[in-house]
Amino acid sequence: MAQKTSIPSGTRDFLPHEMLRRNYIFDTIRSVFKQYGYVPIETPAMENLSTLLGKYGEEGDKLLYRILNSGDAFAAVEPSDLANRNLLSAKICEKGLRYDLTVPFARFVVQHQQDIVFPFKRYQIQPVWRADRPQKGRYREFYQCDADVIGSRSILNEVELVQMVDAVFTQLNIPVTVKINNRKVLSGIAEVMGAAERLIDITIAIDKIDKIGREAVLNELKNKGITEAAIQQLLPILTLSGTNEEQLTRLSDILSASLIGLQGIEELHTIFNYLEMLKLQQTVELDLSLARGLNYYTGAIFEVKANEVTIGSLCGGGRYDDLTGVFGLKDVSGVGISFGADRIYDVLNTLNRFPEATMEHTKVLFLNLGMQESLKAIEYLKAVRAAGIPAEIYPETAKMKKQMEYADKKAIPYVIIIGEEELQCNILSFKDMHSGEQKKTDFEALIKCFLC
Amino acid sequence: MAQKTSIPSGTRDFLPHEMLRRNYIFDTIRSVFKQYGYVPIETPAMENLSTLLGKYGEEGDKLLYRILNSGDAFAAVEPSDLANRNLLSAKICEKGLRYDLTVPFARFVVQHQQDIVFPFKRYQIQPVWRADRPQKGRYREFYQCDADVIGSRSILNEVELVQMVDAVFTQLNIPVTVKINNRKVLSGIAEVMGAAERLIDITIAIDKIDKIGREAVLNELKNKGITEAAIQQLLPILTLSGTNEEQLTRLSDILSASLIGLQGIEELHTIFNYLEMLKLQQTVELDLSLARGLNYYTGAIFEVKANEVTIGSLCGGGRYDDLTGVFGLKDVSGVGISFGADRIYDVLNTLNRFPEATMEHTKVLFLNLGMQESLKAIEYLKAVRAAGIPAEIYPETAKMKKQMEYADKKAIPYVIIIGEEELQCNILSFKDMHSGEQKKTDFEALIKCFLC
């Protein structure tokens, strides 16, 4: 009996038309990374679990895919181990699948610190795996596209990353808003609220303002035991308005008692000044409610939202001051961004903005209408390919209708017909599949027409 | 205490200079695949174990990486299960990592048969994982680059695949010999030896002739119980000489009593005739000792050897008549090739034949010599990038020596210096890092020089 064909829940096959579209996204992102001097690296799909565990919080540890040791994985297992699942799992699994690109990158930087050039500007486009509950738009295998600079504290890096975001979405023809905030400003806010030690609770609550509204955020803060007096301090901050500069000026009054808060404002000032001068295509705005979940960010934070489609952020990132510390390399500051290819795909699909050219593959199909005819076709085919034009010949001598259907389904724009008559007169028939127009021509004229 | 940084044995990190070289290989292969009308697909890293098990022989099953079920993997495990390792492993692992691209491709074709166009010409470039013992040149994670046509019996497909091999190695500047044989010829040989049922033993033995020599092969056959009479029949076949055509003619005499043998010879004839006409760059030769390990091949088989380096085959493939049968789609014939990127890398490295251009990334570095100077640099930088030239600015205002070292280590060929003097005179200094030459110029002249 035949086996049922299926793939694990939350994973995907990509058909050719999806691959071409995905490659268009990856190629665009990669070309911008290159343009800005970032160099590629790759890390293995499998990392030692000791590298991964404890880096993504308790919830993250549960979502790691673990790989059964090869050889006799159960050799050291005792029946009593069944009572302690964590111990058992550690005995039989030493490796796990990459959960993101950031932790492997930190491990990479420490391991290869003698072989890389600092400031190290690297990009990495690879899949990651998470044993998350699959749902619409959330997969267990998906690609991340990351660019990070490590080993430089200069704000110029932040500026360039925003330029890169601007370049990617402009090239993809997706209007976006780049939201920028700074963790130091959030620390400053917590400080002037008199609740510095509650920074995480406060940022988690503020982060939800877009989703649940101002009142609900204030309630959540109350429920978490933030005092009424502290919340009163927060109110004017949540209602700041005006240009980025106006808001920053107002904010520096409010945060005047917080050294770290003022430092964050100064950094934001610098970023906005540079960006002003660089005249970006996309909108960039200060968003004090932006907090970003990951707690390793320590300076600027970014998030990118599509203007025309309601969907989660398309890109995010920020500065982290001690990513490599856990692996023994202290005091190395970094800043990076990560593009979410799947969401970008969904946005382009919704907006119907994949360029037609991304779908083109083979440009010409030579029909196969008999032994002698196909020999002539193969001769021409060689010349067409040599001219750099992707081309193919239908491999079988099938009915013309069937071969035309093949061209049609594969969206091949031009078909060349060499039948008995064409063979005798040393010409060929050329059909434009889009217009349906068909004409007779000679080979030299055809090649010229393709290359112009 | 800091964690030790390491990666699982048999896996690799790729540093930027390695990535650039690897991408050069992948890009070359991919461009040829495209040129011949092959379209890309991707399949998930994880497949259901039911898809993978039993497809690679008993040894292969052992080399599959299994993934621990997410959630409570041990919920259904009883202490008594520890006595039956296979059962236990099946209870706690339902998924495994991709072992090659062929079985997932067969599964893909059956699963998506309504959504693809036959004959389906697909390529796939993805990593695979094998729990093999790591050794020099053998890894537990490595890329395969496969192109297959499925749904066409035409020999033209074989011809095109050989053309593609020729194009790839010609473009990579690696002289190779493409060895061709046909499984039907091997069946014919077993038939005329009167040992048709011993085909596998015979092909396995013949396959080793290059490694262990003719005498050892004959001994192995004897030890496997092949009769002396049968071996006598084999001798003239192992010593055929002359051109491909001469050998085929001689062979059709020897195999005249075997229908399947003659059919194989006819197919080889057709392939060689086409290739003759197409005037390839690389050597193509009949090799009757070529058997290829995998037993699913049923027609033509290929293998590619480097002419100047002693190393295993760089590429291999062949025709298989029933790859998708196990998944329920019968009578679909296919033919394909697979390039080994790691060995190709080693050959190019040994021969020192990576083009210098593959190593170039950033073309220009702007030095950062102060606030005002860097503002001017950023303005120029934007124009340089807009002209399509990958460029960067050193992010920190560091000593000139340090910045020059950065350019040097990153192999950036040109450096632009904007210091106090340059700023005042509205010019810039331009240094060729290769020749050491430095000159003053204005920006317009510079851009022109870059674009010409």
JSON list of N, CA, C and O in Angstrom, two decimals, chain A residues 3 13-14 35-38 42 50 55 66 68 72 85 107 112 152 154 160 278 361 382 385 395-396 410, chain B residues 3 13-14 35-38 42 50 55 66 68 72 85 107 112 152 154 278 361 382 385 395-396 410:
[
{"chain": "A", "resi": 3, "resn": "GLN", "atom": "N", "xyz": [2.31, 4.85, 0.84]},
{"chain": "A", "resi": 3, "resn": "GLN", "atom": "CA", "xyz": [2.37, 5.69, 2.02]},
{"chain": "A", "resi": 3, "resn": "GLN", "atom": "C", "xyz": [1.62, 6.99, 1.80]},
{"chain": "A", "resi": 3, "resn": "GLN", "atom": "O", "xyz": [1.66, 7.54, 0.70]},
{"chain": "A", "resi": 13, "resn": "ASP", "atom": "N", "xyz": [6.21, 23.12, 2.34]},
{"chain": "A", "resi": 13, "resn": "ASP", "atom": "CA", "xyz": [6.91, 22.97, 1.06]},
{"chain": "A", "resi": 13, "resn": "ASP", "atom": "C", "xyz": [6.76, 24.29, 0.32]},
{"chain": "A", "resi": 13, "resn": "ASP", "atom": "O", "xyz": [5.73, 24.96, 0.46]},
{"chain": "A", "resi": 14, "resn": "PHE", "atom": "N", "xyz": [7.75, 24.64, -0.49]},
{"chain": "A", "resi": 14, "resn": "PHE", "atom": "CA", "xyz": [7.60, 25.82, -1.33]},
{"chain": "A", "resi": 14, "resn": "PHE", "atom": "C", "xyz": [7.60, 25.42, -2.79]},
{"chain": "A", "resi": 14, "resn": "PHE", "atom": "O", "xyz": [8.56, 24.83, -3.29]},
{"chain": "A", "resi": 35, "resn": "GLN", "atom": "N", "xyz": [25.29, 46.18, -0.01]},
{"chain": "A", "resi": 35, "resn": "GLN", "atom": "CA", "xyz": [25.50, 47.57, -0.37]},
{"chain": "A", "resi": 35, "resn": "GLN", "atom": "C", "xyz": [26.07, 48.37, 0.81]},
{"chain": "A", "resi": 35, "resn": "GLN", "atom": "O", "xyz": [26.78, 49.34, 0.62]},
{"chain": "A", "resi": 36, "resn": "TYR", "atom": "N", "xyz": [25.73, 47.93, 2.02]},
{"chain": "A", "resi": 36, "resn": "TYR", "atom": "CA", "xyz": [26.18, 48.62, 3.22]},
{"chain": "A", "resi": 36, "resn": "TYR", "atom": "C", "xyz": [27.41, 47.97, 3.86]},
{"chain": "A", "resi": 36, "resn": "TYR", "atom": "O", "xyz": [27.77, 48.29, 4.99]},
{"chain": "A", "resi": 37, "resn": "GLY", "atom": "N", "xyz": [28.03, 47.04, 3.15]},
{"chain": "A", "resi": 37, "resn": "GLY", "atom": "CA", "xyz": [29.29, 46.48, 3.63]},
{"chain": "A", "resi": 37, "resn": "GLY", "atom": "C", "xyz": [29.15, 45.34, 4.62]},
{"chain": "A", "resi": 37, "resn": "GLY", "atom": "O", "xyz": [30.12, 44.99, 5.29]},
{"chain": "A", "resi": 38, "resn": "TYR", "atom": "N", "xyz": [27.96, 44.77, 4.73]},
{"chain": "A", "resi": 38, "resn": "TYR", "atom": "CA", "xyz": [27.79, 43.62, 5.62]},
{"chain": "A", "resi": 38, "resn": "TYR", "atom": "C", "xyz": [28.24, 42.35, 4.88]},
{"chain": "A", "resi": 38, "resn": "TYR", "atom": "O", "xyz": [28.01, 42.22, 3.68]},
{"chain": "A", "resi": 42, "resn": "GLU", "atom": "N", "xyz": [27.36, 31.76, 7.99]},
{"chain": "A", "resi": 42, "resn": "GLU", "atom": "CA", "xyz": [26.34, 30.76, 8.28]},
{"chain": "A", "resi": 42, "resn": "GLU", "atom": "C", "xyz": [26.79, 29.94, 9.49]},
{"chain": "A", "resi": 42, "resn": "GLU", "atom": "O", "xyz": [27.98, 29.73, 9.70]},
{"chain": "A", "resi": 50, "resn": "SER", "atom": "N", "xyz": [23.75, 23.15, 25.27]},
{"chain": "A", "resi": 50, "resn": "SER", "atom": "CA", "xyz": [24.34, 24.04, 26.27]},
{"chain": "A", "resi": 50, "resn": "SER", "atom": "C", "xyz": [24.47, 25.46, 25.74]},
{"chain": "A", "resi": 50, "resn": "SER", "atom": "O", "xyz": [24.43, 26.43, 26.49]},
{"chain": "A", "resi": 55, "resn": "LYS", "atom": "N", "xyz": [18.83, 30.84, 27.19]},
{"chain": "A", "resi": 55, "resn": "LYS", "atom": "CA", "xyz": [19.01, 32.10, 26.47]},
{"chain": "A", "resi": 55, "resn": "LYS", "atom": "C", "xyz": [17.69, 32.73, 26.05]},
{"chain": "A", "resi": 55, "resn": "LYS", "atom": "O", "xyz": [17.63, 33.89, 25.69]},
{"chain": "A", "resi": 66, "resn": "ARG", "atom": "N", "xyz": [14.81, 19.33, 20.17]},
{"chain": "A", "resi": 66, "resn": "ARG", "atom": "CA", "xyz": [15.97, 18.56, 20.63]},
{"chain": "A", "resi": 66, "resn": "ARG", "atom": "C", "xyz": [16.19, 17.38, 19.71]},
{"chain": "A", "resi": 66, "resn": "ARG", "atom": "O", "xyz": [15.24, 16.77, 19.21]},
{"chain": "A", "resi": 68, "resn": "LEU", "atom": "N", "xyz": [17.73, 13.64, 19.08]},
{"chain": "A", "resi": 68, "resn": "LEU", "atom": "CA", "xyz": [18.15, 12.41, 19.76]},
{"chain": "A", "resi": 68, "resn": "LEU", "atom": "C", "xyz": [19.61, 12.12, 19.42]},
{"chain": "A", "resi": 68, "resn": "LEU", "atom": "O", "xyz": [20.00, 12.17, 18.24]},
{"chain": "A", "resi": 72, "resn": "ASP", "atom": "N", "xyz": [23.68, 4.62, 20.17]},
{"chain": "A", "resi": 72, "resn": "ASP", "atom": "CA", "xyz": [22.69, 4.13, 21.12]},
{"chain": "A", "resi": 72, "resn": "ASP", "atom": "C", "xyz": [22.36, 5.21, 22.13]},
{"chain": "A", "resi": 72, "resn": "ASP", "atom": "O", "xyz": [23.00, 5.34, 23.17]},
{"chain": "A", "resi": 85, "resn": "ARG", "atom": "N", "xyz": [11.88, 13.92, 33.80]},
{"chain": "A", "resi": 85, "resn": "ARG", "atom": "CA", "xyz": [11.87, 14.12, 32.35]},
{"chain": "A", "resi": 85, "resn": "ARG", "atom": "C", "xyz": [13.02, 15.01, 31.87]},
{"chain": "A", "resi": 85, "resn": "ARG", "atom": "O", "xyz": [13.57, 14.80, 30.81]},
{"chain": "A", "resi": 107, "resn": "ARG", "atom": "N", "xyz": [27.65, 33.23, 19.87]},
{"chain": "A", "resi": 107, "resn": "ARG", "atom": "CA", "xyz": [28.57, 32.10, 20.04]},
{"chain": "A", "resi": 107, "resn": "ARG", "atom": "C", "xyz": [29.65, 32.14, 18.97]},
{"chain": "A", "resi": 107, "resn": "ARG", "atom": "O", "xyz": [30.84, 31.93, 19.24]},
{"chain": "A", "resi": 112, "resn": "HIS", "atom": "N", "xyz": [35.14, 32.69, 17.10]},
{"chain": "A", "resi": 112, "resn": "HIS", "atom": "CA", "xyz": [36.01, 33.06, 15.98]},
{"chain": "A", "resi": 112, "resn": "HIS", "atom": "C", "xyz": [36.59, 34.46, 16.14]},
{"chain": "A", "resi": 112, "resn": "HIS", "atom": "O", "xyz": [36.96, 35.09, 15.14]},
{"chain": "A", "resi": 152, "resn": "SER", "atom": "N", "xyz": [31.17, 48.06, 18.02]},
{"chain": "A", "resi": 152, "resn": "SER", "atom": "CA", "xyz": [31.20, 49.51, 17.83]},
{"chain": "A", "resi": 152, "resn": "SER", "atom": "C", "xyz": [30.03, 50.14, 18.56]},
{"chain": "A", "resi": 152, "resn": "SER", "atom": "O", "xyz": [28.90, 49.69, 18.44]},
{"chain": "A", "resi": 154, "resn": "SER", "atom": "N", "xyz": [29.31, 53.37, 18.14]},
{"chain": "A", "resi": 154, "resn": "SER", "atom": "CA", "xyz": [28.92, 54.57, 17.39]},
{"chain": "A", "resi": 154, "resn": "SER", "atom": "C", "xyz": [27.45, 54.52, 16.96]},
{"chain": "A", "resi": 154, "resn": "SER", "atom": "O", "xyz": [26.96, 53.52, 16.45]},
{"chain": "A", "resi": 160, "resn": "GLU", "atom": "N", "xyz": [22.74, 53.82, 10.04]},
{"chain": "A", "resi": 160, "resn": "GLU", "atom": "CA", "xyz": [22.84, 53.00, 8.82]},
{"chain": "A", "resi": 160, "resn": "GLU", "atom": "C", "xyz": [21.80, 51.89, 8.78]},
{"chain": "A", "resi": 160, "resn": "GLU", "atom": "O", "xyz": [21.26, 51.57, 7.72]},
{"chain": "A", "resi": 278, "resn": "LEU", "atom": "N", "xyz": [19.75, 62.77, 5.77]},
{"chain": "A", "resi": 278, "resn": "LEU", "atom": "CA", "xyz": [19.84, 61.74, 4.73]},
{"chain": "A", "resi": 278, "resn": "LEU", "atom": "C", "xyz": [18.57, 61.63, 3.89]},
{"chain": "A", "resi": 278, "resn": "LEU", "atom": "O", "xyz": [18.54, 60.89, 2.91]},
{"chain": "A", "resi": 361, "resn": "HIS", "atom": "N", "xyz": [10.78, 32.87, -15.62]},
{"chain": "A", "resi": 361, "resn": "HIS", "atom": "CA", "xyz": [11.89, 31.98, -15.45]},
{"chain": "A", "resi": 361, "resn": "HIS", "atom": "C", "xyz": [12.42, 31.65, -16.84]},
{"chain": "A", "resi": 361, "resn": "HIS", "atom": "O", "xyz": [13.18, 32.41, -17.39]},
{"chain": "A", "resi": 382, "resn": "LYS", "atom": "N", "xyz": [21.09, 26.00, -28.15]},
{"chain": "A", "resi": 382, "resn": "LYS", "atom": "CA", "xyz": [22.43, 26.20, -27.61]},
{"chain": "A", "resi": 382, "resn": "LYS", "atom": "C", "xyz": [22.85, 27.67, -27.76]},
{"chain": "A", "resi": 382, "resn": "LYS", "atom": "O", "xyz": [23.40, 28.26, -26.83]},
{"chain": "A", "resi": 385, "resn": "ARG", "atom": "N", "xyz": [20.83, 29.99, -25.31]},
{"chain": "A", "resi": 385, "resn": "ARG", "atom": "CA", "xyz": [21.37, 29.91, -23.95]},
{"chain": "A", "resi": 385, "resn": "ARG", "atom": "C", "xyz": [22.71, 30.61, -23.85]},
{"chain": "A", "resi": 385, "resn": "ARG", "atom": "O", "xyz": [23.00, 31.29, -22.86]},
{"chain": "A", "resi": 395, "resn": "PRO", "atom": "N", "xyz": [10.84, 18.03, -23.89]},
{"chain": "A", "resi": 395, "resn": "PRO", "atom": "CA", "xyz": [11.70, 16.86, -24.09]},
{"chain": "A", "resi": 395, "resn": "PRO", "atom": "C", "xyz": [11.09, 15.76, -24.97]},
{"chain": "A", "resi": 395, "resn": "PRO", "atom": "O", "xyz": [11.83, 15.00, -25.58]},
{"chain": "A", "resi": 396, "resn": "GLU", "atom": "N", "xyz": [9.78, 15.70, -25.07]},
{"chain": "A", "resi": 396, "resn": "GLU", "atom": "CA", "xyz": [9.15, 14.62, -25.83]},
{"chain": "A", "resi": 396, "resn": "GLU", "atom": "C", "xyz": [8.55, 15.19, -27.13]},
{"chain": "A", "resi": 396, "resn": "GLU", "atom": "O", "xyz": [8.15, 16.34, -27.19]},
{"chain": "A", "resi": 410, "resn": "LYS", "atom": "N", "xyz": [3.58, 26.98, -17.40]},
{"chain": "A", "resi": 410, "resn": "LYS", "atom": "CA", "xyz": [4.86, 27.38, -16.81]},
{"chain": "A", "resi": 410, "resn": "LYS", "atom": "C", "xyz": [5.10, 28.89, -16.99]},
{"chain": "A", "resi": 410, "resn": "LYS", "atom": "O", "xyz": [6.13, 29.41, -16.60]},
{"chain": "B", "resi": 3, "resn": "GLN", "atom": "N", "xyz": [30.59, 30.22, 29.39]},
{"chain": "B", "resi": 3, "resn": "GLN", "atom": "CA", "xyz": [30.41, 28.94, 28.73]},
{"chain": "B", "resi": 3, "resn": "GLN", "atom": "C", "xyz": [31.47, 28.74, 27.67]},
{"chain": "B", "resi": 3, "resn": "GLN", "atom": "O", "xyz": [31.86, 29.67, 26.99]},
{"chain": "B", "resi": 13, "resn": "ASP", "atom": "N", "xyz": [30.85, 26.20, 11.08]},
{"chain": "B", "resi": 13, "resn": "ASP", "atom": "CA", "xyz": [30.54, 27.62, 10.88]},
{"chain": "B", "resi": 13, "resn": "ASP", "atom": "C", "xyz": [31.20, 28.03, 9.57]},
{"chain": "B", "resi": 13, "resn": "ASP", "atom": "O", "xyz": [32.28, 27.54, 9.25]},
{"chain": "B", "resi": 14, "resn": "PHE", "atom": "N", "xyz": [30.59, 28.97, 8.86]},
{"chain": "B", "resi": 14, "resn": "PHE", "atom": "CA", "xyz": [31.24, 29.50, 7.67]},
{"chain": "B", "resi": 14, "resn": "PHE", "atom": "C", "xyz": [31.55, 30.97, 7.88]},
{"chain": "B", "resi": 14, "resn": "PHE", "atom": "O", "xyz": [30.66, 31.78, 8.10]},
{"chain": "B", "resi": 35, "resn": "GLN", "atom": "N", "xyz": [19.23, 28.50, -16.49]},
{"chain": "B", "resi": 35, "resn": "GLN", "atom": "CA", "xyz": [19.46, 28.63, -17.93]},
{"chain": "B", "resi": 35, "resn": "GLN", "atom": "C", "xyz": [18.79, 27.48, -18.70]},
{"chain": "B", "resi": 35, "resn": "GLN", "atom": "O", "xyz": [18.42, 27.64, -19.85]},
{"chain": "B", "resi": 36, "resn": "TYR", "atom": "N", "xyz": [18.65, 26.35, -18.03]},
{"chain": "B", "resi": 36, "resn": "TYR", "atom": "CA", "xyz": [18.07, 25.17, -18.68]},
{"chain": "B", "resi": 36, "resn": "TYR", "atom": "C", "xyz": [16.61, 24.98, -18.32]},
{"chain": "B", "resi": 36, "resn": "TYR", "atom": "O", "xyz": [16.04, 23.92, -18.57]},
{"chain": "B", "resi": 37, "resn": "GLY", "atom": "N", "xyz": [16.00, 26.00, -17.70]},
{"chain": "B", "resi": 37, "resn": "GLY", "atom": "CA", "xyz": [14.56, 25.94, -17.46]},
{"chain": "B", "resi": 37, "resn": "GLY", "atom": "C", "xyz": [14.15, 25.17, -16.22]},
{"chain": "B", "resi": 37, "resn": "GLY", "atom": "O", "xyz": [12.98, 24.83, -16.06]},
{"chain": "B", "resi": 38, "resn": "TYR", "atom": "N", "xyz": [15.10, 24.91, -15.32]},
{"chain": "B", "resi": 38, "resn": "TYR", "atom": "CA", "xyz": [14.73, 24.25, -14.06]},
{"chain": "B", "resi": 38, "resn": "TYR", "atom": "C", "xyz": [14.22, 25.29, -13.07]},
{"chain": "B", "resi": 38, "resn": "TYR", "atom": "O", "xyz": [14.73, 26.41, -13.04]},
{"chain": "B", "resi": 42, "resn": "GLU", "atom": "N", "xyz": [11.66, 24.18, -2.36]},
{"chain": "B", "resi": 42, "resn": "GLU", "atom": "CA", "xyz": [12.28, 23.85, -1.08]},
{"chain": "B", "resi": 42, "resn": "GLU", "atom": "C", "xyz": [11.34, 22.97, -0.28]},
{"chain": "B", "resi": 42, "resn": "GLU", "atom": "O", "xyz": [10.12, 23.09, -0.39]},
{"chain": "B", "resi": 50, "resn": "SER", "atom": "N", "xyz": [8.14, 8.52, 8.98]},
{"chain": "B", "resi": 50, "resn": "SER", "atom": "CA", "xyz": [7.52, 7.53, 8.09]},
{"chain": "B", "resi": 50, "resn": "SER", "atom": "C", "xyz": [7.89, 7.79, 6.63]},
{"chain": "B", "resi": 50, "resn": "SER", "atom": "O", "xyz": [7.95, 6.87, 5.82]},
{"chain": "B", "resi": 55, "resn": "LYS", "atom": "N", "xyz": [14.01, 4.04, 3.28]},
{"chain": "B", "resi": 55, "resn": "LYS", "atom": "CA", "xyz": [14.34, 4.51, 1.93]},
{"chain": "B", "resi": 55, "resn": "LYS", "atom": "C", "xyz": [15.84, 4.48, 1.66]},
{"chain": "B", "resi": 55, "resn": "LYS", "atom": "O", "xyz": [16.27, 4.59, 0.52]},
{"chain": "B", "resi": 66, "resn": "ARG", "atom": "N", "xyz": [16.98, 11.97, 14.48]},
{"chain": "B", "resi": 66, "resn": "ARG", "atom": "CA", "xyz": [15.59, 11.97, 14.95]},
{"chain": "B", "resi": 66, "resn": "ARG", "atom": "C", "xyz": [15.36, 13.14, 15.89]},
{"chain": "B", "resi": 66, "resn": "ARG", "atom": "O", "xyz": [16.24, 13.50, 16.67]},
{"chain": "B", "resi": 68, "resn": "LEU", "atom": "N", "xyz": [13.20, 14.83, 18.95]},
{"chain": "B", "resi": 68, "resn": "LEU", "atom": "CA", "xyz": [12.34, 14.52, 20.09]},
{"chain": "B", "resi": 68, "resn": "LEU", "atom": "C", "xyz": [11.01, 15.26, 19.92]},
{"chain": "B", "resi": 68, "resn": "LEU", "atom": "O", "xyz": [10.99, 16.44, 19.59]},
{"chain": "B", "resi": 72, "resn": "ASP", "atom": "N", "xyz": [5.22, 16.94, 26.01]},
{"chain": "B", "resi": 72, "resn": "ASP", "atom": "CA", "xyz": [5.75, 15.90, 26.88]},
{"chain": "B", "resi": 72, "resn": "ASP", "atom": "C", "xyz": [6.03, 14.64, 26.07]},
{"chain": "B", "resi": 72, "resn": "ASP", "atom": "O", "xyz": [5.16, 13.78, 25.89]},
{"chain": "B", "resi": 85, "resn": "ARG", "atom": "N", "xyz": [14.55, -0.63, 22.15]},
{"chain": "B", "resi": 85, "resn": "ARG", "atom": "CA", "xyz": [15.01, 0.71, 21.78]},
{"chain": "B", "resi": 85, "resn": "ARG", "atom": "C", "xyz": [14.29, 1.28, 20.55]},
{"chain": "B", "resi": 85, "resn": "ARG", "atom": "O", "xyz": [14.04, 2.46, 20.47]},
{"chain": "B", "resi": 107, "resn": "ARG", "atom": "N", "xyz": [8.42, 12.62, -2.40]},
{"chain": "B", "resi": 107, "resn": "ARG", "atom": "CA", "xyz": [7.25, 12.90, -1.55]},
{"chain": "B", "resi": 107, "resn": "ARG", "atom": "C", "xyz": [6.55, 14.17, -2.03]},
{"chain": "B", "resi": 107, "resn": "ARG", "atom": "O", "xyz": [5.32, 14.23, -2.15]},
{"chain": "B", "resi": 112, "resn": "HIS", "atom": "N", "xyz": [2.09, 17.14, -4.32]},
{"chain": "B", "resi": 112, "resn": "HIS", "atom": "CA", "xyz": [1.68, 18.34, -5.06]},
{"chain": "B", "resi": 112, "resn": "HIS", "atom": "C", "xyz": [1.43, 18.06, -6.54]},
{"chain": "B", "resi": 112, "resn": "HIS", "atom": "O", "xyz": [1.52, 18.97, -7.36]},
{"chain": "B", "resi": 152, "resn": "SER", "atom": "N", "xyz": [9.17, 12.34, -17.72]},
{"chain": "B", "resi": 152, "resn": "SER", "atom": "CA", "xyz": [9.56, 12.28, -19.13]},
{"chain": "B", "resi": 152, "resn": "SER", "atom": "C", "xyz": [10.59, 11.18, -19.31]},
{"chain": "B", "resi": 152, "resn": "SER", "atom": "O", "xyz": [11.58, 11.11, -18.57]},
{"chain": "B", "resi": 154, "resn": "SER", "atom": "N", "xyz": [12.15, 10.79, -22.21]},
{"chain": "B", "resi": 154, "resn": "SER", "atom": "CA", "xyz": [13.01, 11.17, -23.33]},
{"chain": "B", "resi": 154, "resn": "SER", "atom": "C", "xyz": [14.49, 11.24, -22.94]},
{"chain": "B", "resi": 154, "resn": "SER", "atom": "O", "xyz": [14.85, 11.81, -21.90]},
{"chain": "B", "resi": 278, "resn": "LEU", "atom": "N", "xyz": [26.74, 18.48, -30.00]},
{"chain": "B", "resi": 278, "resn": "LEU", "atom": "CA", "xyz": [26.69, 19.70, -29.17]},
{"chain": "B", "resi": 278, "resn": "LEU", "atom": "C", "xyz": [28.08, 20.24, -28.81]},
{"chain": "B", "resi": 278, "resn": "LEU", "atom": "O", "xyz": [28.20, 21.32, -28.23]},
{"chain": "B", "resi": 361, "resn": "HIS", "atom": "N", "xyz": [33.93, 42.48, -1.68]},
{"chain": "B", "resi": 361, "resn": "HIS", "atom": "CA", "xyz": [32.63, 42.74, -1.12]},
{"chain": "B", "resi": 361, "resn": "HIS", "atom": "C", "xyz": [32.43, 44.25, -1.12]},
{"chain": "B", "resi": 361, "resn": "HIS", "atom": "O", "xyz": [32.05, 44.81, -2.12]},
{"chain": "B", "resi": 382, "resn": "LYS", "atom": "N", "xyz": [26.24, 58.19, 0.41]},
{"chain": "B", "resi": 382, "resn": "LYS", "atom": "CA", "xyz": [24.89, 57.95, -0.08]},
{"chain": "B", "resi": 382, "resn": "LYS", "atom": "C", "xyz": [24.88, 57.92, -1.61]},
{"chain": "B", "resi": 382, "resn": "LYS", "atom": "O", "xyz": [24.24, 57.06, -2.23]},
{"chain": "B", "resi": 385, "resn": "ARG", "atom": "N", "xyz": [26.62, 54.67, -2.95]},
{"chain": "B", "resi": 385, "resn": "ARG", "atom": "CA", "xyz": [25.71, 53.51, -2.87]},
{"chain": "B", "resi": 385, "resn": "ARG", "atom": "C", "xyz": [24.59, 53.62, -3.89]},
{"chain": "B", "resi": 385, "resn": "ARG", "atom": "O", "xyz": [24.20, 52.61, -4.49]},
{"chain": "B", "resi": 395, "resn": "PRO", "atom": "N", "xyz": [32.69, 53.21, 11.38]},
{"chain": "B", "resi": 395, "resn": "PRO", "atom": "CA", "xyz": [31.67, 53.83, 12.23]},
{"chain": "B", "resi": 395, "resn": "PRO", "atom": "C", "xyz": [32.22, 54.74, 13.34]},
{"chain": "B", "resi": 395, "resn": "PRO", "atom": "O", "xyz": [31.53, 55.64, 13.79]},
{"chain": "B", "resi": 396, "resn": "GLU", "atom": "N", "xyz": [33.46, 54.53, 13.76]},
{"chain": "B", "resi": 396, "resn": "GLU", "atom": "CA", "xyz": [34.02, 55.32, 14.86]},
{"chain": "B", "resi": 396, "resn": "GLU", "atom": "C", "xyz": [35.07, 56.30, 14.34]},
{"chain": "B", "resi": 396, "resn": "GLU", "atom": "O", "xyz": [35.72, 56.03, 13.33]},
{"chain": "B", "resi": 410, "resn": "LYS", "atom": "N", "xyz": [39.73, 43.57, 5.70]},
{"chain": "B", "resi": 410, "resn": "LYS", "atom": "CA", "xyz": [38.46, 43.24, 5.04]},
{"chain": "B", "resi": 410, "resn": "LYS", "atom": "C", "xyz": [38.64, 43.19, 3.52]},
{"chain": "B", "resi": 410, "resn": "LYS", "atom": "O", "xyz": [37.69, 42.97, 2.78]}
]
